[in-house]
C-alpha atoms as a printed R data frame, in Angstrom:
   type eleno elety resid chain resno       x      y       z
1  ATOM     1    CA   MET     A     1 -24.409 34.062 -18.927
2  ATOM     2    CA   THR     A     2 -24.694 36.075 -15.749
3  ATOM     3    CA   ALA     A     3 -26.670 34.907 -12.538
4  ATOM     4    CA   GLN     A     4 -28.891 37.684 -12.949
5  ATOM     5    CA   LYS     A     5 -29.690 37.370 -16.550
6  ATOM     6    CA   MET     A     6 -30.158 33.551 -15.472
7  ATOM     7    CA   PHE     A     7 -32.851 34.576 -12.565
8  ATOM     8    CA   GLU     A     8 -34.524 36.983 -15.063
9  ATOM     9    CA   SER     A     9 -35.402 34.529 -17.801
10 ATOM    10    CA   MET     A    10 -37.153 32.629 -15.105
11 ATOM    11    CA   GLY     A    11 -39.043 35.381 -14.112
12 ATOM    12    CA   PHE     A    12 -37.139 36.643 -10.952
13 ATOM    13    CA   LYS     A    13 -36.264 40.405 -10.317
14 ATOM    14    CA   LYS     A    14 -33.219 41.385  -8.343
15 ATOM    15    CA   ASP     A    15 -33.848 43.246  -5.166
16 ATOM    16    CA   LYS     A    16 -31.560 45.087  -2.959
17 ATOM    17    CA   PHE     A    17 -32.014 43.858   0.770
18 ATOM    18    CA   ASP     A    18 -30.233 46.305   3.111
19 ATOM    19    CA   TYR     A    19 -32.587 46.217   6.046
20 ATOM    20    CA   PHE     A    20 -30.807 46.567   9.520
21 ATOM    21    CA   GLY     A    21 -27.362 47.005   7.735
22 ATOM    22    CA   LEU     A    22 -27.482 43.442   6.514
23 ATOM    23    CA   ASP     A    23 -25.654 42.933   3.143
24 ATOM    24    CA   ARG     A    24 -28.012 40.662   1.271
25 ATOM    25    CA   LEU     A    25 -28.808 39.961  -2.402
26 ATOM    26    CA   VAL     A    26 -32.551 38.843  -3.139
27 ATOM    27    CA   TYR     A    27 -34.352 37.634  -6.251
28 ATOM    28    CA   LYS     A    28 -38.042 37.680  -6.014
29 ATOM    29    CA   LYS     A    29 -40.732 36.282  -8.364
30 ATOM    30    CA   PRO     A    30 -44.475 36.495  -7.617
31 ATOM    31    CA   ILE     A    31 -46.538 33.504  -7.961
32 ATOM    32    CA   VAL     A    32 -49.893 33.883  -9.394
33 ATOM    33    CA   ASP     A    33 -52.656 31.388 -10.334
34 ATOM    34    CA   GLU     A    34 -55.566 32.417 -12.581
35 ATOM    35    CA   GLY     A    35 -54.744 36.072 -11.882
36 ATOM    36    CA   ASP     A    36 -54.815 35.786  -8.117
37 ATOM    37    CA   TYR     A    37 -51.619 36.489  -6.246
38 ATOM    38    CA   LEU     A    38 -50.612 33.475  -4.206
39 ATOM    39    CA   TYR     A    39 -47.116 34.246  -2.773
40 ATOM    40    CA   THR     A    40 -43.518 35.449  -3.765
41 ATOM    41    CA   PHE     A    41 -40.705 33.036  -4.317
42 ATOM    42    CA   VAL     A    42 -37.722 34.321  -2.785
43 ATOM    43    CA   VAL     A    43 -33.803 33.265  -3.148
44 ATOM    44    CA   LEU     A    44 -31.894 35.343  -0.723
45 ATOM    45    CA   PHE     A    45 -27.919 35.451  -0.615
46 ATOM    46    CA   ASP     A    46 -26.591 36.581   2.911
47 ATOM    47    CA   LYS     A    47 -22.916 37.984   1.651
48 ATOM    48    CA   GLU     A    48 -21.768 37.926   5.381
49 ATOM    49    CA   GLU     A    49 -22.845 34.383   6.470
50 ATOM    50    CA   LYS     A    50 -22.173 33.300   2.914
51 ATOM    51    CA   ILE     A    51 -25.658 31.243   3.077
52 ATOM    52    CA   THR     A    52 -28.514 30.751   0.468
53 ATOM    53    CA   SER     A    53 -31.949 30.551   1.609
54 ATOM    54    CA   VAL     A    54 -34.838 29.774  -0.659
55 ATOM    55    CA   TYR     A    55 -38.389 30.299   0.580
56 ATOM    56    CA   CYS     A    56 -42.087 31.410  -0.097
57 ATOM    57    CA   ASP     A    57 -42.877 34.722   1.388
58 ATOM    58    CA   GLU     A    58 -46.286 36.481   1.880
59 ATOM    59    CA   TYR     A    59 -48.234 33.381   1.840
60 ATOM    60    CA   SER     A    60 -51.662 33.024   0.839
61 ATOM    61    CA   GLU     A    61 -54.531 32.592   3.562
62 ATOM    62    CA   ASP     A    62 -55.969 29.799   1.635
63 ATOM    63    CA   TYR     A    63 -53.702 27.068   3.095
64 ATOM    64    CA   GLU     A    64 -55.646 24.260   1.223
65 ATOM    65    CA   TYR     A    65 -53.523 24.470  -1.409
66 ATOM    66    CA   GLY     A    66 -50.466 23.609   0.584
67 ATOM    67    CA   TYR     A    67 -48.233 27.116  -0.077
68 ATOM    68    CA   ASP     A    68 -46.733 26.796   3.151
69 ATOM    69    CA   ALA     A    69 -44.595 23.690   1.684
70 ATOM    70    CA   PRO     A    70 -40.990 24.583   0.930
71 ATOM    71    CA   PRO     A    71 -40.440 25.576  -2.683
72 ATOM    72    CA   ALA     A    72 -39.052 23.060  -5.032
73 ATOM    73    CA   ILE     A    73 -35.716 23.902  -6.990
74 ATOM    74    CA   ASP     A    74 -35.356 22.600 -10.330
75 ATOM    75    CA   MET     A    75 -32.134 22.282 -12.468
76 ATOM    76    CA   GLU     A    76 -32.468 25.764 -14.008
77 ATOM    77    CA   LEU     A    77 -32.985 27.345 -10.649
78 ATOM    78    CA   LEU     A    78 -29.997 25.294  -9.185
79 ATOM    79    CA   LYS     A    79 -27.733 26.475 -11.972
80 ATOM    80    CA   ALA     A    80 -28.535 30.225 -11.333
81 ATOM    81    CA   ILE     A    81 -27.937 29.766  -7.700
82 ATOM    82    CA   SER     A    82 -24.680 28.201  -8.349
83 ATOM    83    CA   GLN     A    83 -23.704 30.966 -10.934
84 ATOM    84    CA   GLN     A    84 -24.647 33.595  -8.444
85 ATOM    85    CA   CYS     A    85 -22.519 31.865  -5.584
86 ATOM    86    CA   ARG     A    86 -19.403 31.680  -8.165
87 ATOM    87    CA   GLU     A    87 -19.785 35.441  -8.899
88 ATOM    88    CA   LEU     A    88 -19.863 36.086  -5.292
89 ATOM    89    CA   GLY     A    89 -16.501 34.132  -4.689
90 ATOM    90    CA   TRP     A    90 -18.170 31.571  -2.728
91 ATOM    91    CA   LEU     A    91 -17.262 28.692  -4.985
């Protein structure tokens, strides 16, 4: 299975990041609780630097829920990240 299909099976959508001439690949997943948008879970692959970043973007203003904490990476997501790294020729 391709990395894109693995990410899509978890609810992520592939997005092109071409701001400022940077060559990056991004997968985004909106996080919603009881119909309210909270934040976007982001997995970014920087093709030039060969690094991967995982973070939450557009935090909710209601910090009592702790959305500013780093996102957890489960095994399913780790496998998709590893597969994308293989497809990019990094592994």
